mmCIF file of C-alpha atoms and ligand atoms in Angstrom:
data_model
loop_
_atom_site.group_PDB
_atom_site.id
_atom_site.type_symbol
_atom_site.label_atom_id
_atom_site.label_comp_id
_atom_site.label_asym_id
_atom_site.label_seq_id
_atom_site.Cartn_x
_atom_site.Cartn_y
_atom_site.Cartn_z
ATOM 1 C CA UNK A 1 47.065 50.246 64.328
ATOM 2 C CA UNK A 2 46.310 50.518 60.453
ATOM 3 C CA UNK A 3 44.322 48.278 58.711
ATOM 4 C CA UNK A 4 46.896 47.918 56.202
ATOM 5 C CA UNK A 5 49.673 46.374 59.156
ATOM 6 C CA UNK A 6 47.138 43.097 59.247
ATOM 7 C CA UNK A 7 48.567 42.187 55.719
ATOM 8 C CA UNK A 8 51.705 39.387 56.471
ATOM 9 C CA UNK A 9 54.804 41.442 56.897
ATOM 10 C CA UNK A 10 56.373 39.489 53.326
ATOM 11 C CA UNK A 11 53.510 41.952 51.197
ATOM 12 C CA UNK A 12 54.338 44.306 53.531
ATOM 13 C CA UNK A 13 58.183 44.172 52.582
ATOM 14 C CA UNK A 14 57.366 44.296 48.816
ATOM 15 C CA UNK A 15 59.683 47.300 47.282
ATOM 16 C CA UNK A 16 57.363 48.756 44.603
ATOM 17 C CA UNK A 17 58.430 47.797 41.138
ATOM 18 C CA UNK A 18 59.722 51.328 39.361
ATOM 19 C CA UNK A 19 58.659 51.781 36.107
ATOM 20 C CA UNK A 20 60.336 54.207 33.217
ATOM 21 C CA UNK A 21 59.016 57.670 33.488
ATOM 22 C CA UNK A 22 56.073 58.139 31.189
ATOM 23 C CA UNK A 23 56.460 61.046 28.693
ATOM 24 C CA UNK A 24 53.156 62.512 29.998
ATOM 25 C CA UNK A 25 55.011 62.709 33.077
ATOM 26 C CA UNK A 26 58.032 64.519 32.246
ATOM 27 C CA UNK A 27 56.057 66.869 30.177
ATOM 28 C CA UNK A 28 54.207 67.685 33.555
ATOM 29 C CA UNK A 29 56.931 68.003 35.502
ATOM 30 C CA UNK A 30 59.053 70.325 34.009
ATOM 31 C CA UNK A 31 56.562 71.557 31.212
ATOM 32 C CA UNK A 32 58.272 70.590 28.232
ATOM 33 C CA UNK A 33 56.540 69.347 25.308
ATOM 34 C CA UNK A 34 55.832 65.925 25.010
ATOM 35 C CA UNK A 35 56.227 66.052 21.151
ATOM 36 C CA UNK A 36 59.804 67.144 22.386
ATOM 37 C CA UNK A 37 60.423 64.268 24.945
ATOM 38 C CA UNK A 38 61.965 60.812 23.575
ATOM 39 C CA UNK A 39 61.589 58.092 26.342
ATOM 40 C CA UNK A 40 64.884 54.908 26.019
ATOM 41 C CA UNK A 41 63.575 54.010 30.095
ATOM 42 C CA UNK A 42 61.707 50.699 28.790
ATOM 43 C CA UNK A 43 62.999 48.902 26.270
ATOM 44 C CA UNK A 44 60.062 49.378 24.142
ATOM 45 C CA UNK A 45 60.630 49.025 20.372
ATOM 46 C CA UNK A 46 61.155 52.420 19.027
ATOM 47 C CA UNK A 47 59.462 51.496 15.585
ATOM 48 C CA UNK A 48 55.773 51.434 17.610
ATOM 49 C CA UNK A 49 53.003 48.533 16.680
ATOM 50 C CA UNK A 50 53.595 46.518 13.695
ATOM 51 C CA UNK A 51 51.438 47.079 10.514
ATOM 52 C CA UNK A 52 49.495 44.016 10.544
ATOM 53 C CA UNK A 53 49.298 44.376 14.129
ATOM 54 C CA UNK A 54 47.622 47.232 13.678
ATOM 55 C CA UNK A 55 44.996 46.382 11.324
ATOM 56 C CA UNK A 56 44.414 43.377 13.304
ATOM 57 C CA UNK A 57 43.749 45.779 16.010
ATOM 58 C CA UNK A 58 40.957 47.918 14.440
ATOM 59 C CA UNK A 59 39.194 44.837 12.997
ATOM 60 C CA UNK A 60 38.754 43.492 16.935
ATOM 61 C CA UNK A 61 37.242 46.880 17.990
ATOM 62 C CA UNK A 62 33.839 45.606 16.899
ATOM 63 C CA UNK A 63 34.128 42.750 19.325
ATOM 64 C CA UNK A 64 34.968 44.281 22.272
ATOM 65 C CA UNK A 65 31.659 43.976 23.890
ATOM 66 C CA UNK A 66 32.179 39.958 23.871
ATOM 67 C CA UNK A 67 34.458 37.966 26.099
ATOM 68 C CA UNK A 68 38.219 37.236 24.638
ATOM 69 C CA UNK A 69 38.887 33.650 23.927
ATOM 70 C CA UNK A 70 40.044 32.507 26.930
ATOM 71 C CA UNK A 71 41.637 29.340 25.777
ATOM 72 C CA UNK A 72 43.514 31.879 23.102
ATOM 73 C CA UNK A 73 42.990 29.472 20.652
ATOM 74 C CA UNK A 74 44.314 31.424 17.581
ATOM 75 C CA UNK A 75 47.545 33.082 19.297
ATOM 76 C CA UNK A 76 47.981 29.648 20.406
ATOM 77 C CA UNK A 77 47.574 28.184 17.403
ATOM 78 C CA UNK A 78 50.045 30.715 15.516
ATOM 79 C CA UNK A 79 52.414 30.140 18.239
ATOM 80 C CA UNK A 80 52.156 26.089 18.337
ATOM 81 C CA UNK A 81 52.892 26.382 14.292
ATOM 82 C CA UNK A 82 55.815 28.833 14.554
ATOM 83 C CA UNK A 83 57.788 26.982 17.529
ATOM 84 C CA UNK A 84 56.465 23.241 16.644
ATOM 85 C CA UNK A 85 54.699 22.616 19.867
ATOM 86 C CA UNK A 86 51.658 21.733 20.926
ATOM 87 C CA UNK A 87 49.129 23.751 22.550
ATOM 88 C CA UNK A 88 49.112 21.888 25.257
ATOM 89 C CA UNK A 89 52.433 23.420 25.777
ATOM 90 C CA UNK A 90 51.407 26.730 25.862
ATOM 91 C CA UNK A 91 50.623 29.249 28.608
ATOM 92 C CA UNK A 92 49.196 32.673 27.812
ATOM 93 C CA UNK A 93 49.732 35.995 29.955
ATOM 94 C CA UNK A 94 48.368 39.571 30.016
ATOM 95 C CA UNK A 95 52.405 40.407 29.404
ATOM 96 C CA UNK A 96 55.294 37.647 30.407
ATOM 97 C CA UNK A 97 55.316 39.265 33.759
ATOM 98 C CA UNK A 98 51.975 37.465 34.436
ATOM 99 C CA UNK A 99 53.017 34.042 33.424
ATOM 100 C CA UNK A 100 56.622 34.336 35.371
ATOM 101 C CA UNK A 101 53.893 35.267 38.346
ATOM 102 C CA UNK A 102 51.750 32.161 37.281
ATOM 103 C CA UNK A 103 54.930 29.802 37.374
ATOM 104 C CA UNK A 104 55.539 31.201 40.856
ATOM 105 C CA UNK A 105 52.019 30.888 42.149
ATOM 106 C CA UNK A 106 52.128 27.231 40.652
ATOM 107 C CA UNK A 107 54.801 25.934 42.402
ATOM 108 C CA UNK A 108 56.034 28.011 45.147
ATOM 109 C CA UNK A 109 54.473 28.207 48.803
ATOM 110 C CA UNK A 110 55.703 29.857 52.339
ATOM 111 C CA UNK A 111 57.693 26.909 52.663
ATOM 112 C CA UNK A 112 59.522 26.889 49.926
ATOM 113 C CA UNK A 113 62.228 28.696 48.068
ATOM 114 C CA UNK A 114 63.432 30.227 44.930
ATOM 115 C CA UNK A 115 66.772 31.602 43.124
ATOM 116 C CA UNK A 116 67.445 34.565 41.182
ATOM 117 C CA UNK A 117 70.363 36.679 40.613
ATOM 118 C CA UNK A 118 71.798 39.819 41.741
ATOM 119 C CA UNK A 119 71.134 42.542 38.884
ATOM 120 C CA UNK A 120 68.592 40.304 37.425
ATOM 121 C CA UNK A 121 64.916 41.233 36.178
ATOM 122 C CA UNK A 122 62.946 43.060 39.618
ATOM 123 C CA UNK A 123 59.893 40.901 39.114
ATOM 124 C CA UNK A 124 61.324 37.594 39.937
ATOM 125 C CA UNK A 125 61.851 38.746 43.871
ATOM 126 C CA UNK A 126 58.513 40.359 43.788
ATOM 127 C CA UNK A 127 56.473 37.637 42.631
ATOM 128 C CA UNK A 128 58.492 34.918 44.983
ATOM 129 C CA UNK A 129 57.705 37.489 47.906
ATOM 130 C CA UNK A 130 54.114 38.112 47.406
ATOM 131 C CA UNK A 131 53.520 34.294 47.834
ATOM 132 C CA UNK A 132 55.838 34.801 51.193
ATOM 133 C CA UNK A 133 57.854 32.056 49.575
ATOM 134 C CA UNK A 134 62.066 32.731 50.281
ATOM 135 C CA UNK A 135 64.117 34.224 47.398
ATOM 136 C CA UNK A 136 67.737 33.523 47.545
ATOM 137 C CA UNK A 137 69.595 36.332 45.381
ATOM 138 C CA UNK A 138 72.882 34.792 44.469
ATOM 139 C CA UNK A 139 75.936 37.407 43.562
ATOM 140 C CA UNK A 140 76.500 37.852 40.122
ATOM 141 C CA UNK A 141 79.642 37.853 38.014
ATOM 142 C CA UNK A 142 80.651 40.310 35.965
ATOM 143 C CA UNK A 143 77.138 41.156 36.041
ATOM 144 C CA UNK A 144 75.859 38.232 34.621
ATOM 145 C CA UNK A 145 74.413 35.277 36.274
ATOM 146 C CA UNK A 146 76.319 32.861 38.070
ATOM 147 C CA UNK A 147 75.333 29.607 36.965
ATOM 148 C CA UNK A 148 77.479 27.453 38.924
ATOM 149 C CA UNK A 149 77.193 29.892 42.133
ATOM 150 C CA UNK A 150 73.126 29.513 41.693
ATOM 151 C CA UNK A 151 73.710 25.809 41.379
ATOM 152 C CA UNK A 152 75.479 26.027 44.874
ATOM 153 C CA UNK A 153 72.463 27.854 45.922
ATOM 154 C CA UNK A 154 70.023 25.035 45.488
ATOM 155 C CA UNK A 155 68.485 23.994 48.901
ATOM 156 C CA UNK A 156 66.027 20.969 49.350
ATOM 157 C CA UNK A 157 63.057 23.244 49.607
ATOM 158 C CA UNK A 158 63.815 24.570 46.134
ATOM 159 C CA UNK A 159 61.825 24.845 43.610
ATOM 160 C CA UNK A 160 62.209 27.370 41.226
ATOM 161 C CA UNK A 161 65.182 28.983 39.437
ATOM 162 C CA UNK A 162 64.613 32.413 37.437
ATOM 163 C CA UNK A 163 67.057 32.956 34.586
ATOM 164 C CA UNK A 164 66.661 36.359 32.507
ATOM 165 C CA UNK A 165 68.668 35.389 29.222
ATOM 166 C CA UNK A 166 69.467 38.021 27.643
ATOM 167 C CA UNK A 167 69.381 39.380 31.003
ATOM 168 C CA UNK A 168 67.879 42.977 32.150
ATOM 169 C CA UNK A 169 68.760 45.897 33.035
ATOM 170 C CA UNK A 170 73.023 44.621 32.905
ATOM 171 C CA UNK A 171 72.059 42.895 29.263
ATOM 172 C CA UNK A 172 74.456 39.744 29.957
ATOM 173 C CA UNK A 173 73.792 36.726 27.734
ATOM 174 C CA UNK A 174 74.722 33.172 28.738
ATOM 175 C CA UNK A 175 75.749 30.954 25.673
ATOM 176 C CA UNK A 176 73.839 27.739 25.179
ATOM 177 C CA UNK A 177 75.767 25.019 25.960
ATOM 178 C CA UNK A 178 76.766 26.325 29.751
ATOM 179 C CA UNK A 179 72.882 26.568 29.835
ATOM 180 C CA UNK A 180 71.941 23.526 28.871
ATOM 181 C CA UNK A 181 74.554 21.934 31.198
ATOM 182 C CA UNK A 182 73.326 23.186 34.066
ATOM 183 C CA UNK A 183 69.841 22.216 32.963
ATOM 184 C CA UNK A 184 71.127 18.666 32.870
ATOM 185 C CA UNK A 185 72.842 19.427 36.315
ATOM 186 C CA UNK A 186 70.206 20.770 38.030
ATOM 187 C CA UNK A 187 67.737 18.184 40.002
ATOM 188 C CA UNK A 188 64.927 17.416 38.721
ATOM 189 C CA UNK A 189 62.120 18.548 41.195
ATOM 190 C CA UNK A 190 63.601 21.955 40.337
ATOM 191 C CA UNK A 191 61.439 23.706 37.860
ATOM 192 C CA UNK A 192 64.156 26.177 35.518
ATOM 193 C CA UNK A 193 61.918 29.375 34.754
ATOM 194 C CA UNK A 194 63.882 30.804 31.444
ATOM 195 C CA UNK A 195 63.111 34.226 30.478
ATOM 196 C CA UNK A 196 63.571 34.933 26.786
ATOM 197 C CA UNK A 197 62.274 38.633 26.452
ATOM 198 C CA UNK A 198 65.219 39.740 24.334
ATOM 199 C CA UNK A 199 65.641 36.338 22.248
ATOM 200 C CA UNK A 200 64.512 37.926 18.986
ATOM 201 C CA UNK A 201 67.337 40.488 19.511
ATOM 202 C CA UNK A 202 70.188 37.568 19.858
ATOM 203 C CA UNK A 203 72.600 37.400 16.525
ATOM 204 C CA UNK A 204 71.590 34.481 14.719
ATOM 205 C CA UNK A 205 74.917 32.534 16.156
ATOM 206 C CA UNK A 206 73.645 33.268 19.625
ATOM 207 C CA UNK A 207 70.116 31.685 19.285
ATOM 208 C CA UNK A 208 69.998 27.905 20.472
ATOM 209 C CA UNK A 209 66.685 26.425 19.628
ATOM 210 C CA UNK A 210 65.821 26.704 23.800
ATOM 211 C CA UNK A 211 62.069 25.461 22.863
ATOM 212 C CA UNK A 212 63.966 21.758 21.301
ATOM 213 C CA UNK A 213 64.857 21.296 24.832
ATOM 214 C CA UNK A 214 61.820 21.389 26.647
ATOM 215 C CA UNK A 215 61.420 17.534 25.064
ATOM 216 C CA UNK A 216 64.713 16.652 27.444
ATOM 217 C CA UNK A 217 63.696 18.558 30.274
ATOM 218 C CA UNK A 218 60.261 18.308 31.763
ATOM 219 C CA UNK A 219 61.474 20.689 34.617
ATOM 220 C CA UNK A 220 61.895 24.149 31.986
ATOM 221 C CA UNK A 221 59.762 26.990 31.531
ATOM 222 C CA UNK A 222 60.244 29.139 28.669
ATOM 223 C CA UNK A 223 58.913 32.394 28.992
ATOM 224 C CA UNK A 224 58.941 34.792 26.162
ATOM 225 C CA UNK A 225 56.872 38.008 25.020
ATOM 226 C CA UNK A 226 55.058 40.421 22.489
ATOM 227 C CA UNK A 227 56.377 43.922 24.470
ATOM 228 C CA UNK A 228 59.727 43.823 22.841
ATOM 229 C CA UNK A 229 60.820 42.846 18.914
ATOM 230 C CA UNK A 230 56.844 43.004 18.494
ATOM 231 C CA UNK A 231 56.016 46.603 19.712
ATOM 232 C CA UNK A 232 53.017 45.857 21.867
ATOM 233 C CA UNK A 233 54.351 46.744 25.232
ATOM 234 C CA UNK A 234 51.224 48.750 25.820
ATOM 235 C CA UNK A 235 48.819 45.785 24.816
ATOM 236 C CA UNK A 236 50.221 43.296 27.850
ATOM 237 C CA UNK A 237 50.817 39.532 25.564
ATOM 238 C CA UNK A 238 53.315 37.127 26.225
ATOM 239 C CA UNK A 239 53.693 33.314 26.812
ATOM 240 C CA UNK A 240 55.533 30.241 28.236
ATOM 241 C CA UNK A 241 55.731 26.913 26.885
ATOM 242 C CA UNK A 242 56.241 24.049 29.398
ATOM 243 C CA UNK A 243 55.630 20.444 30.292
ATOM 244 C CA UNK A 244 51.953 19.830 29.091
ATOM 245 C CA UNK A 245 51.401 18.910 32.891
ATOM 246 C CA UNK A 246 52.893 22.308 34.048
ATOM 247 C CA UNK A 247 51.052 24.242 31.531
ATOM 248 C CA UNK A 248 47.595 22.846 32.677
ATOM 249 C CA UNK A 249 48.682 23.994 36.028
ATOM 250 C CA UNK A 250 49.712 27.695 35.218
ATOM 251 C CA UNK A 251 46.408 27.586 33.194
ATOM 252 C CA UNK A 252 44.290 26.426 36.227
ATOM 253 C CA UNK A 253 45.862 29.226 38.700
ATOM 254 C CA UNK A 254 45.556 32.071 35.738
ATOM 255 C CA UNK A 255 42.418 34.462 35.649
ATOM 256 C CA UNK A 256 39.934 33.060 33.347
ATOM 257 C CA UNK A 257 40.611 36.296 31.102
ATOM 258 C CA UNK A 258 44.255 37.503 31.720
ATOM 259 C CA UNK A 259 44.476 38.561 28.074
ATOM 260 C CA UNK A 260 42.431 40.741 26.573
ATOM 261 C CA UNK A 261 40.578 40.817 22.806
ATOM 262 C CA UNK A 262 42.979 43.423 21.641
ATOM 263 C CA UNK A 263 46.005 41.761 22.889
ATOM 264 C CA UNK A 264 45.347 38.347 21.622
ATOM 265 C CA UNK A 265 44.361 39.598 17.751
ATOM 266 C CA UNK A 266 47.356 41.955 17.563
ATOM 267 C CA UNK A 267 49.892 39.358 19.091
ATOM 268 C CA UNK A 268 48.918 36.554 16.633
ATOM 269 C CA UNK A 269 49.160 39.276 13.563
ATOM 270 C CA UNK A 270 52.793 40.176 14.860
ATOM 271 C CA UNK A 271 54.063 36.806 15.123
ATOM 272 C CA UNK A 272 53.645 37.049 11.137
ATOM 273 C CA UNK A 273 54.703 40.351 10.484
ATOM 274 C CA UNK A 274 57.980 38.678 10.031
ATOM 275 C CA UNK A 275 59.054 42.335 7.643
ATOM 276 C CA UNK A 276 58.843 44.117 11.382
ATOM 277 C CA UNK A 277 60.487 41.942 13.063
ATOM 278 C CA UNK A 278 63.524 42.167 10.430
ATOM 279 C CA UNK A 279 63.312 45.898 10.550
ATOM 280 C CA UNK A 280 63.247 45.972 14.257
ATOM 281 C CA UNK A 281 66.125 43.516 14.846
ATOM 282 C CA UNK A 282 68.419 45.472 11.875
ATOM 283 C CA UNK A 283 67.331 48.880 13.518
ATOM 284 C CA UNK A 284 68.845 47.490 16.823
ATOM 285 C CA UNK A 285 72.193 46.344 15.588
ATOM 286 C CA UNK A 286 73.022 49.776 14.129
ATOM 287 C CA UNK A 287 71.834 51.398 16.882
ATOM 288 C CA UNK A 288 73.609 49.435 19.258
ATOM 289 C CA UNK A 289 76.516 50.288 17.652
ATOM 290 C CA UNK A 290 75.392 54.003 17.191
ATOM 291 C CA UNK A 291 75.077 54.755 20.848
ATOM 292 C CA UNK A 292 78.336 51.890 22.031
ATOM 293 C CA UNK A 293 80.554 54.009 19.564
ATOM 294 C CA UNK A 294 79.073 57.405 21.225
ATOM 295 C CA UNK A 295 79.636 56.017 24.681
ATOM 296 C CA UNK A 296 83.141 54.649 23.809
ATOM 297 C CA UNK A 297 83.610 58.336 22.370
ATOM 298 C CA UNK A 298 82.833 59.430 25.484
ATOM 299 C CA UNK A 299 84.913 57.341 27.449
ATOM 300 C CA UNK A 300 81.876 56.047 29.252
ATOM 301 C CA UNK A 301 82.445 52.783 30.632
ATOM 302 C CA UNK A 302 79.443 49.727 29.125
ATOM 303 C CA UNK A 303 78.568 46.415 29.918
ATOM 304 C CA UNK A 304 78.261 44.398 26.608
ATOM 305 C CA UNK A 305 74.313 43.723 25.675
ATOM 306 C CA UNK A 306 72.544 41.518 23.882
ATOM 307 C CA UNK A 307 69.215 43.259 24.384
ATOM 308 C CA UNK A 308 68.024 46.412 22.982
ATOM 309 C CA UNK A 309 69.143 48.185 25.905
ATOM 310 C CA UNK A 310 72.638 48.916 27.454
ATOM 311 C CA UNK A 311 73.831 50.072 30.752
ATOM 312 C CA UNK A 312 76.544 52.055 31.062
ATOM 313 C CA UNK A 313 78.531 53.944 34.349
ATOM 314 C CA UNK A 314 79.115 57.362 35.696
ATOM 315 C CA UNK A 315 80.289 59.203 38.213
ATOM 316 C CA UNK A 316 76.919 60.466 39.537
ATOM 317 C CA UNK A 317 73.874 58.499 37.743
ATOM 318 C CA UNK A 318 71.266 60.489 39.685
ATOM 319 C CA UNK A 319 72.880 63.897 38.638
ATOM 320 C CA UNK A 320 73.224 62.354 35.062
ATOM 321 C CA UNK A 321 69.831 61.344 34.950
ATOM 322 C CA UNK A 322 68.076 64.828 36.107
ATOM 323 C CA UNK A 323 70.190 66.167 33.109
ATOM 324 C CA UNK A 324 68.733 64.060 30.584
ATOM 325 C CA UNK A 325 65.566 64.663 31.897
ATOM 326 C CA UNK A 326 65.971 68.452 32.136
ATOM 327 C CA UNK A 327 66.586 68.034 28.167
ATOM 328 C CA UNK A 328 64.046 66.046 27.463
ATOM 329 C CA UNK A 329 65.551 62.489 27.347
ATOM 330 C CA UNK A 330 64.815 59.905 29.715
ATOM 331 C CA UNK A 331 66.268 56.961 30.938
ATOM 332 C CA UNK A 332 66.304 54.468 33.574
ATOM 333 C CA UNK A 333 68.171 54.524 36.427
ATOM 334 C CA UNK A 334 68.883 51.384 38.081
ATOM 335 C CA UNK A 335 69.569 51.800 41.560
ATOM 336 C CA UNK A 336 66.646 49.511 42.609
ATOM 337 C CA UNK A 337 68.959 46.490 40.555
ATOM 338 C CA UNK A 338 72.061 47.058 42.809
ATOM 339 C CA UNK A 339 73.772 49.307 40.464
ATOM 340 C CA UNK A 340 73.674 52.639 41.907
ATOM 341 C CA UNK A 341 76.298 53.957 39.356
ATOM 342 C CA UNK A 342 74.705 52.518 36.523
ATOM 343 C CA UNK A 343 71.884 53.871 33.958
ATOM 344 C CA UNK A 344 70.451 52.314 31.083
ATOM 345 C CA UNK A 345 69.102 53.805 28.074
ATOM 346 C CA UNK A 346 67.251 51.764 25.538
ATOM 347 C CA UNK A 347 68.347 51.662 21.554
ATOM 348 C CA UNK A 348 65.940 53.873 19.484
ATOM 349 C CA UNK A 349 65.635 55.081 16.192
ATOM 350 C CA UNK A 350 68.694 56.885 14.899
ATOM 351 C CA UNK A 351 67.744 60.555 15.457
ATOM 352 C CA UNK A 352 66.722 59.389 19.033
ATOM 353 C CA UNK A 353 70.167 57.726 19.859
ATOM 354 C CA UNK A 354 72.218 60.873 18.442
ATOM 355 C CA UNK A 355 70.055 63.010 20.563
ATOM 356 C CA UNK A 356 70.570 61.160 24.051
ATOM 357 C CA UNK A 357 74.283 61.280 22.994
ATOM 358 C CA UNK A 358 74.604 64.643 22.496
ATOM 359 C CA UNK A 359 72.231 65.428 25.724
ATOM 360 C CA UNK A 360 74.487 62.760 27.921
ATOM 361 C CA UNK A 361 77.606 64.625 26.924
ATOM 362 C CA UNK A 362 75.646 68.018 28.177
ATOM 363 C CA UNK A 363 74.971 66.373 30.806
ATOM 364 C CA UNK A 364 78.103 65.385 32.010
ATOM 365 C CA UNK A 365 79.472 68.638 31.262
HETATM 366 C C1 PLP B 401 60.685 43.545 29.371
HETATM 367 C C2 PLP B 401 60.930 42.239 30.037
HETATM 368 C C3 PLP B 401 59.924 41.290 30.092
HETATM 369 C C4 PLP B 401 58.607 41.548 29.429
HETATM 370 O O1 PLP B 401 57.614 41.820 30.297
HETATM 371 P P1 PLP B 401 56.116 41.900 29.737
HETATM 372 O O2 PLP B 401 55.294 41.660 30.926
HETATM 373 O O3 PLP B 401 55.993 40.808 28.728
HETATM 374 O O4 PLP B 401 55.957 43.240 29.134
HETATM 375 C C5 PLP B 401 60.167 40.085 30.689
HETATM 376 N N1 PLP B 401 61.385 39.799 31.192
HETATM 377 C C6 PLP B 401 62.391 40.681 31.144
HETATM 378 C C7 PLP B 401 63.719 40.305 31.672
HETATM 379 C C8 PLP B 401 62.179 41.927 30.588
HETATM 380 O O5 PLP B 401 63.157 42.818 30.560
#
């Protein structure tokens, strides 16, 4: 016997979570150049750390040797201002992938269960199975969630429901009114987790004003984040507003830290470096379109996005991917989501998106 078989058999079970390849990797690996190497694996935002981010960021270095806020009075404040909420409302996390965890650790035990769907985001199983809580993964359709399928799915000891909108790694978007009908639907002791990493990216058509109905339904959790539109993926900042009631609770479970100095001065300067977020947003569209056209070009089949991501389908993703890397580009397969055949690449800058084009049609050479 190992020490490590004493741990319950659910941690046991956990499939690590597989990140995009870092460049330093790659440039190991096969001893390229990482000056050479562009990495569309992790849907960062190509355009790197906002301006006023940044200055925020060396003006904090002096600090360091203190303890962060840990109330995150300022980010909250900036945040309360820009969404009209209180702070009460507000639940900070060293990157949304902490607060989806602190929503889980809130609410879920053993006992209990949660829903997700297929091809959704990989942390919602993992942080439902470290608390040995039971996820039920309902099928999706056409790659997007099921709404109606994962209100079928709703046992009594339910008590969670994940939805990824705009969804990743497939990119699927569900419009706002089918949302907010199965909010009104859905029972009431069933907290609705909704994960908005990609709203900033939405078409202004597409964005509902999600945070107006958190005043209609106590039961929602909106979860949202600095790693995308804002650039600080490395920094770890995002945030959920919720019920004031469920807020204190995610608060009370959270470490009394879980965001850092850095994080929280450079997150509250990029929530105003509205320029960036323009510039990011615009940079997407056309790129979107840059590498759909390419893929179309290709005769590549794509699921739609709404993200700045897309997946698309070939015959032999693994053999596709080793290509890419061999050249220098890399990706993310997606095998781990269900979709085997799949890869996605995120949208970068323009010279970026012509070169994983070109490389992808070397590559299927
Ligand atoms: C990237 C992403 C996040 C963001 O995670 P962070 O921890 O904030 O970096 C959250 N949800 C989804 C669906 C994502 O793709």
């Amino acid at each position: 016997m190992q020490i490590s078989d004493l741990a319950p058999p659910y941690i046991r079970g956990i499939a690590p979570y597989q990140p995009g390849k870092p460049i330093s990797e790659l440039a190991r690996e096969m001893g390229l150049d990482a000056a050479n190497i562009i990495k569309l694996a992790s849907n960062e935002n190509p355009l790197g750390v906002s301006p006023l981010a940044q200055r925020a960021i060396r003006r904090v270095l002096e600090d360091l040797a203190r303890y962060p806020d840990g109330n995150g009075f300022e980010l909250k404040q900036a945040l309360a201002a820009r969404y009209g909420v209180a702070q009460e409302t507000i639940v900070l996390g060293n990157g949304s992938n902490d607060v989806l965890e602190l929503a889980a650790r809130a609410f879920l035990t053993h006992a209990d269960s949660a829903i997700y769907s297929q091809h959704a985001f990989a942390v919602y199983p993992l942080v439902v199975q470290a608390i040995g809580a039971t996820g039920i993964e309902v099928p999706a359709r056409d790659f997007g969630h099921d709404l109606d399928a994962m209100m079928r799915a709703v046992r009594s000891n339910t008590r969670l429901v994940f939805i990824a909108n705009p969804n990743n790694p497939t990119g699927t978007f569900v419009r706002a009114p089918r949302l907010e009908a199965f909010l009104s639907a859905l029972p009431r002791q069933v907290l609705v987790v909704l994960d908005e990493a990609y709203n900033e990216y939405l078409t202004p058509e597409l964005r509902a004003d999600s945070v107006a109905w958190l005043k209609r339904f106590p039961n929602l959790v909106i979860t949202r984040t600095f790693s995308k539109v804002y650039g600080l993926a490395g920094l770890r900042a995002g945030y959920a507003f919720g019920d004031p009631g469920v807020a204190d609770l995610m608060n009370r479970v959270r470490q009394p830290f879980n965001v850092n100095g850095i994080a929280l001065a450079a997150a509250a300067a990029a929530l105003g470096d509205t320029d960036f977020v323009r510039k990011s947003y615009e940079l997407n569209q056309t790129g979107m379109k840059q590498i759909t056209d390419g893929l179309a070009r290709l005769r590549i089949e794509y699921i739609r996005s709404y993200g700045n991501f897309v997946s698309f389908k070939v015959k032999d993703a693994g053999g596709v991917y080793r290509g890419l890397l061999e050249r220098g580009v890399i990706v993310r397969p997606i095998a781990s989501y269900g979709m085997p055949d799949h890869l996605r690449v995120t949208i970068g800058i323009e010279s970026e998106n012509a070169r994983f084009l070109e490389s992808l049609e070397q590559a299927l050479a």
